[in-house]
Amino acid sequence: MPMQRWDRILFRAGKSWFDDDVFKHSAAVSFYTLFSLAPITIIAVWVAGFFFGQEAASGQLSDQISQLVGKEGSKVIEDAVAASRPENTSWFSMAAGFVVLLIGATTVFGQLQESLNEIWGVMTKPNRNGFVVLLVRRLISFAMVLTVGFLLLVSLVLTTAISSLVKFADSYMAVSPIVLQGVDLVVALGVITVLFALVFKFLPDVHLRWRDVWQGAFVTALLFSVGRLGISFYLSHSTVASTYGAAGSLVALLIWIYYSCAILFFGAEVTRAARENSGLNVQPKSKAVRVTRQIVEEVKKNGPVTGGIVTKKRGERG
């Protein structure tokens, strides 16, 4: 892609990033994520543990979380997981515990879908079968949770393979460990890119091709990978933990989640800007309708409206 085109895309995405009030959306998703992290972690470990064993999957996920949010943030998540894990007492309690986990794990994806819809300028149409719509949304969200577990499985397999290559290289080849560490970083970047691509492809109520989402997903993964180093440096040199006392680790984790959400929404803006830069308009799915930001606020305040595509005002994006 020509550099001049990238300049236009990034400028447009950056402007829309502020216009769409992504900081408000980041705060909302961060709040729901705090309550969904433990259920998502448990289900992801269940999925990966089915193939590799619970201990191996749990250990791998713990290592990855520590690399992302630090030891203190990882401890907060591990404690929440331990408190949320269903006890093996009876089938009824296990089933009830699983339902609670399912609701908790899918809640954050519901909020994320709503935020992405606002970025794309669409809103779900009013539907009399509200329960059916809610059920479909929960199923989509649960599929995303299972995908997280599958990607954990892929990451575990690749990490095991790379670890074996490192041992083989040390014994029989003159390959620098730095090269293999570079391969590990590339693999991790690839896994994160796939995860963001799935979010951008399936959560918003708009029709998107796979080639529409890869650019935004890669930019998001790159910023996410680089930015986590910056946020880790900030948290390690700031007084956040000491200022909030016992809640310091939780606050630090919330800051990290907030940053990650802001980056994810910037990737969504890049995805939309790249599509519109190619001359393609937003095409809502059959259950959604295009709206302007003004209409969104009116619907939230006064209730749903009917109609198809809502014509945007001159100069207003949506």
Coordinates of C-alpha atoms in Angstrom, one line a residue:
M1 CA 0.0 0.0 0.0
P2 CA 1.4 3.5 -0.9
M3 CA 2.6 5.5 2.0
Q4 CA 0.5 8.4 0.9
R5 CA -2.6 6.3 1.2
W6 CA -1.6 5.1 4.7
D7 CA -1.2 8.8 5.7
R8 CA -4.8 9.5 4.7
I9 CA -6.1 6.4 6.5
L10 CA -4.2 7.0 9.7
F11 CA -5.2 10.7 9.7
R12 CA -8.8 9.9 9.1
A13 CA -8.8 7.1 11.7
G14 CA -7.1 9.4 14.3
K15 CA -9.7 12.1 13.8
S16 CA -12.6 9.7 14.0
W17 CA -11.0 8.1 17.1
F18 CA -11.5 11.4 19.0
D19 CA -14.9 12.2 17.3
D20 CA -16.4 8.9 18.3
D21 CA -15.6 9.4 21.9
V22 CA -13.6 6.1 22.2
F23 CA -12.5 7.0 25.7
K24 CA -16.0 6.7 26.9
H25 CA -16.3 3.3 25.2
S26 CA -13.0 2.2 26.6
A27 CA -14.1 3.0 30.1
A28 CA -17.4 1.0 29.6
V29 CA -15.6 -2.0 28.1
S30 CA -13.0 -1.9 30.9
F31 CA -15.6 -2.0 33.5
Y32 CA -17.3 -5.0 32.0
T33 CA -13.9 -6.7 31.4
L34 CA -13.1 -6.6 35.1
F35 CA -16.1 -8.9 35.7
S36 CA -15.5 -11.0 32.6
L37 CA -11.8 -11.7 32.9
A38 CA -12.2 -14.6 35.4
P39 CA -15.0 -16.4 33.5
I40 CA -13.2 -16.0 30.2
T41 CA -9.9 -17.3 31.7
I42 CA -11.7 -20.3 33.2
I43 CA -13.4 -21.2 29.9
A44 CA -10.3 -20.6 27.8
V45 CA -8.3 -23.0 30.2
W46 CA -11.1 -25.6 29.9
V47 CA -10.9 -25.5 26.1
A48 CA -7.1 -25.7 25.9
G49 CA -6.9 -28.1 28.8
F50 CA -9.1 -30.6 27.0
F51 CA -6.2 -31.2 24.7
F52 CA -3.1 -30.4 26.8
G53 CA -4.3 -30.8 30.4
Q54 CA -5.6 -28.2 32.8
E55 CA -2.2 -27.6 34.5
A56 CA -0.3 -27.1 31.2
A57 CA -3.0 -24.7 29.9
S58 CA -3.3 -22.8 33.2
G59 CA 0.5 -22.4 33.4
Q60 CA 0.8 -21.2 29.8
L61 CA -2.0 -18.7 30.3
S62 CA -0.6 -17.5 33.6
D63 CA 2.8 -16.9 31.9
Q64 CA 1.2 -14.9 29.1
I65 CA -1.0 -12.8 31.4
S66 CA 2.1 -12.0 33.5
Q67 CA 3.9 -10.9 30.4
L68 CA 1.0 -8.6 29.5
V69 CA -0.1 -7.1 32.8
G70 CA 2.8 -7.9 35.1
K71 CA 2.9 -10.1 38.2
E72 CA 0.6 -7.9 40.3
G73 CA -2.1 -7.8 37.7
S74 CA -1.7 -11.5 37.0
K75 CA -2.1 -12.2 40.7
V76 CA -5.4 -10.2 40.7
I77 CA -6.7 -12.3 37.8
E78 CA -5.6 -15.6 39.3
D79 CA -7.3 -14.8 42.6
A80 CA -10.5 -13.9 40.8
V81 CA -10.3 -17.2 38.8
A82 CA -9.8 -19.2 42.0
A83 CA -12.9 -17.5 43.6
S84 CA -15.0 -17.9 40.5
R85 CA -14.2 -21.5 39.7
P86 CA -17.2 -23.8 40.2
E87 CA -16.8 -26.4 43.0
N88 CA -17.2 -30.0 42.1
T89 CA -20.0 -30.6 44.6
S90 CA -23.0 -31.7 42.5
W91 CA -24.2 -31.6 38.9
F92 CA -26.7 -28.9 39.8
S93 CA -24.1 -26.6 41.3
M94 CA -21.7 -27.3 38.4
A95 CA -24.5 -26.4 35.9
A96 CA -25.5 -23.3 37.8
G97 CA -21.8 -22.3 38.1
F98 CA -21.3 -22.8 34.3
V99 CA -24.3 -20.6 33.5
V100 CA -22.9 -17.9 35.7
L101 CA -19.5 -18.2 34.0
L102 CA -21.2 -18.1 30.6
I103 CA -23.1 -14.9 31.4
G104 CA -20.0 -13.3 32.9
A105 CA -17.7 -14.2 30.0
T106 CA -20.1 -13.0 27.3
T107 CA -21.1 -9.7 28.9
V108 CA -17.9 -7.9 27.8
F109 CA -18.4 -8.9 24.2
G110 CA -21.9 -7.5 24.2
Q111 CA -20.6 -4.2 25.4
L112 CA -17.8 -4.4 22.9
Q113 CA -20.2 -5.1 20.1
E114 CA -22.3 -2.0 21.0
S115 CA -19.2 0.2 21.0
L116 CA -18.0 -1.1 17.6
N117 CA -21.5 -0.5 16.2
E118 CA -21.3 3.1 17.2
I119 CA -17.9 3.4 15.6
W120 CA -19.3 2.0 12.4
G121 CA -22.4 4.2 12.6
V122 CA -25.0 1.4 12.9
M123 CA -27.5 0.4 15.4
T124 CA -29.5 -2.8 15.9
K125 CA -33.1 -2.5 14.7
P126 CA -35.9 -2.7 17.2
N127 CA -37.1 -6.3 17.4
R128 CA -40.2 -7.7 19.1
N129 CA -38.3 -11.0 19.7
G130 CA -35.9 -9.4 22.1
F131 CA -35.0 -12.6 23.8
V132 CA -34.1 -14.3 20.5
V133 CA -31.8 -11.3 19.6
L134 CA -30.2 -11.5 23.1
L135 CA -29.7 -15.2 22.7
V136 CA -28.1 -14.8 19.3
R137 CA -25.8 -12.1 20.7
R138 CA -24.8 -14.4 23.6
L139 CA -24.1 -17.2 21.3
I140 CA -21.8 -15.0 19.2
S141 CA -20.1 -13.8 22.3
F142 CA -19.6 -17.4 23.5
A143 CA -18.1 -18.3 20.2
M144 CA -15.6 -15.5 20.7
V145 CA -14.8 -16.9 24.2
L146 CA -14.2 -20.4 22.7
T147 CA -12.0 -18.7 20.1
V148 CA -9.9 -17.3 22.9
G149 CA -9.5 -20.8 24.2
F150 CA -8.6 -22.1 20.8
L151 CA -6.0 -19.4 20.3
L152 CA -4.6 -20.3 23.7
L153 CA -4.3 -23.8 22.5
V154 CA -2.5 -22.7 19.3
S155 CA -0.2 -20.5 21.4
L156 CA 0.6 -23.4 23.7
V157 CA 1.4 -25.7 20.7
L158 CA 3.6 -23.0 19.1
T159 CA 5.3 -22.2 22.4
T160 CA 6.1 -25.9 22.9
A161 CA 7.4 -26.2 19.4
I162 CA 9.6 -23.1 19.7
S163 CA 10.9 -24.4 23.1
S164 CA 11.9 -27.7 21.4
L165 CA 13.6 -25.8 18.6
V166 CA 15.6 -23.8 21.1
K167 CA 16.8 -26.9 22.8
F168 CA 17.6 -28.5 19.5
A169 CA 19.5 -25.4 18.3
D170 CA 21.5 -25.3 21.5
S171 CA 22.5 -28.9 21.1
Y172 CA 23.0 -29.4 17.3
M173 CA 23.0 -26.1 15.5
A174 CA 24.7 -22.7 15.7
V175 CA 21.5 -20.7 15.7
S176 CA 21.4 -17.8 18.0
P177 CA 18.7 -17.9 20.6
I178 CA 17.9 -14.3 19.7
V179 CA 16.7 -15.5 16.3
L180 CA 14.3 -18.0 17.9
Q181 CA 13.1 -15.3 20.3
G182 CA 12.3 -13.2 17.3
V183 CA 10.3 -16.1 15.8
D184 CA 8.5 -16.3 19.1
L185 CA 7.6 -12.6 19.0
V186 CA 6.4 -12.9 15.4
V187 CA 4.2 -15.9 16.3
A188 CA 2.7 -14.0 19.2
L189 CA 2.0 -11.0 17.0
G190 CA 0.3 -13.3 14.5
V191 CA -1.9 -14.9 17.2
I192 CA -3.0 -11.4 18.5
T193 CA -3.6 -10.2 14.9
V194 CA -5.9 -13.2 14.3
L195 CA -7.8 -12.5 17.5
F196 CA -8.4 -8.8 16.6
A197 CA -9.4 -9.8 13.0
L198 CA -12.1 -12.1 14.4
V199 CA -13.4 -9.3 16.7
F200 CA -13.5 -6.8 13.8
K201 CA -15.1 -9.3 11.4
F202 CA -17.9 -10.8 13.5
L203 CA -18.8 -8.5 16.4
P204 CA -20.0 -5.3 14.5
D205 CA -23.4 -5.5 12.7
V206 CA -21.8 -4.6 9.3
H207 CA -20.9 -6.7 6.3
L208 CA -17.1 -6.9 6.1
R209 CA -14.8 -9.0 4.0
W210 CA -11.7 -10.7 5.5
R211 CA -9.5 -8.4 3.5
D212 CA -11.2 -5.4 5.1
V213 CA -10.2 -6.4 8.6
W214 CA -6.6 -7.6 8.3
Q215 CA -5.1 -4.1 8.0
G216 CA -6.8 -2.8 11.1
A217 CA -6.1 -6.0 13.0
F218 CA -2.4 -5.9 12.2
V219 CA -2.1 -2.2 13.2
T220 CA -4.0 -3.0 16.4
A221 CA -1.7 -6.0 17.2
L222 CA 1.4 -3.9 16.5
L223 CA 0.3 -1.0 18.7
F224 CA -0.8 -3.4 21.3
S225 CA 2.5 -5.3 21.4
V226 CA 4.6 -2.1 21.5
G227 CA 2.2 -0.2 23.8
R228 CA 2.1 -2.9 26.4
L229 CA 5.8 -2.3 27.0
G230 CA 5.1 1.4 27.5
I231 CA 2.2 0.9 29.9
S232 CA 4.3 -1.7 31.8
F233 CA 7.1 0.8 32.1
Y234 CA 4.7 3.5 33.3
L235 CA 3.1 1.2 35.9
S236 CA 6.4 0.1 37.2
H237 CA 7.7 3.7 37.6
S238 CA 4.5 5.3 38.7
T239 CA 3.0 5.6 42.2
V240 CA -0.4 4.0 41.2
A241 CA 0.0 0.9 43.3
S242 CA 1.2 2.7 46.4
T243 CA -1.4 5.5 46.0
Y244 CA -4.4 3.2 46.1
G245 CA -2.9 0.8 48.7
A246 CA -4.5 -2.6 48.7
A247 CA -6.5 -1.8 45.5
G248 CA -3.3 -0.7 43.7
S249 CA -3.0 -3.9 41.7
L250 CA -6.6 -3.8 40.6
V251 CA -6.2 -0.1 39.5
A252 CA -3.1 -0.9 37.6
L253 CA -4.9 -3.8 35.8
L254 CA -7.8 -1.5 35.0
I255 CA -5.4 1.1 33.5
W256 CA -3.9 -1.6 31.3
I257 CA -7.4 -2.8 30.2
Y258 CA -8.4 0.8 29.4
Y259 CA -5.3 1.3 27.2
S260 CA -5.9 -1.9 25.4
C261 CA -9.5 -1.0 24.7
A262 CA -8.5 2.4 23.3
I263 CA -6.0 0.7 21.0
L264 CA -8.6 -1.8 19.9
F265 CA -11.0 1.0 19.0
F266 CA -8.3 2.8 17.0
G267 CA -7.8 -0.4 15.0
A268 CA -11.6 -0.4 14.3
E269 CA -11.3 3.2 13.1
V270 CA -8.4 2.1 10.9
T271 CA -10.5 -0.7 9.5
R272 CA -13.4 1.7 8.6
A273 CA -11.0 4.4 7.3
A274 CA -9.3 1.9 5.0
R275 CA -12.6 0.6 3.7
E276 CA -14.0 4.1 3.0
N277 CA -10.7 5.1 1.5
S278 CA -11.2 2.3 -1.1
G279 CA -14.6 3.8 -2.0
L280 CA -16.7 1.3 -0.1
N281 CA -19.6 2.4 2.1
V282 CA -20.8 0.9 5.3
Q283 CA -23.2 -1.9 4.7
P284 CA -25.2 -2.8 7.8
K285 CA -26.5 -6.3 8.3
S286 CA -30.2 -7.1 7.9
K287 CA -30.8 -6.7 11.7
A288 CA -29.1 -3.2 11.8
V289 CA -29.6 0.2 10.4
R290 CA -27.2 3.1 9.6
V291 CA -27.5 6.0 12.0
T292 CA -25.8 9.3 12.8
R293 CA -24.4 10.1 16.2
Q294 CA -27.3 12.5 16.9
I295 CA -29.8 9.7 16.2
V296 CA -27.9 7.3 18.5
E297 CA -28.2 9.8 21.4
E298 CA -31.9 10.4 20.6
V299 CA -32.6 6.6 20.6
K300 CA -30.8 6.1 23.9
K301 CA -32.9 9.0 25.4
N302 CA -36.3 8.6 23.8
G303 CA -36.5 4.9 22.6
P304 CA -36.1 3.2 19.3
V305 CA -36.9 4.6 15.9
T306 CA -37.9 2.9 12.7
G307 CA -36.6 3.2 9.2
G308 CA -33.7 2.3 7.0
I309 CA -30.6 4.3 6.3
V310 CA -30.6 7.6 8.1
T311 CA -29.1 10.3 6.0
K312 CA -26.2 12.0 7.8
K313 CA -25.8 15.7 8.0
R314 CA -23.2 17.4 5.9
G315 CA -19.8 17.2 7.5
E316 CA -20.9 14.5 10.0
R317 CA -19.4 11.1 9.8
G318 CA -21.7 8.2 10.4

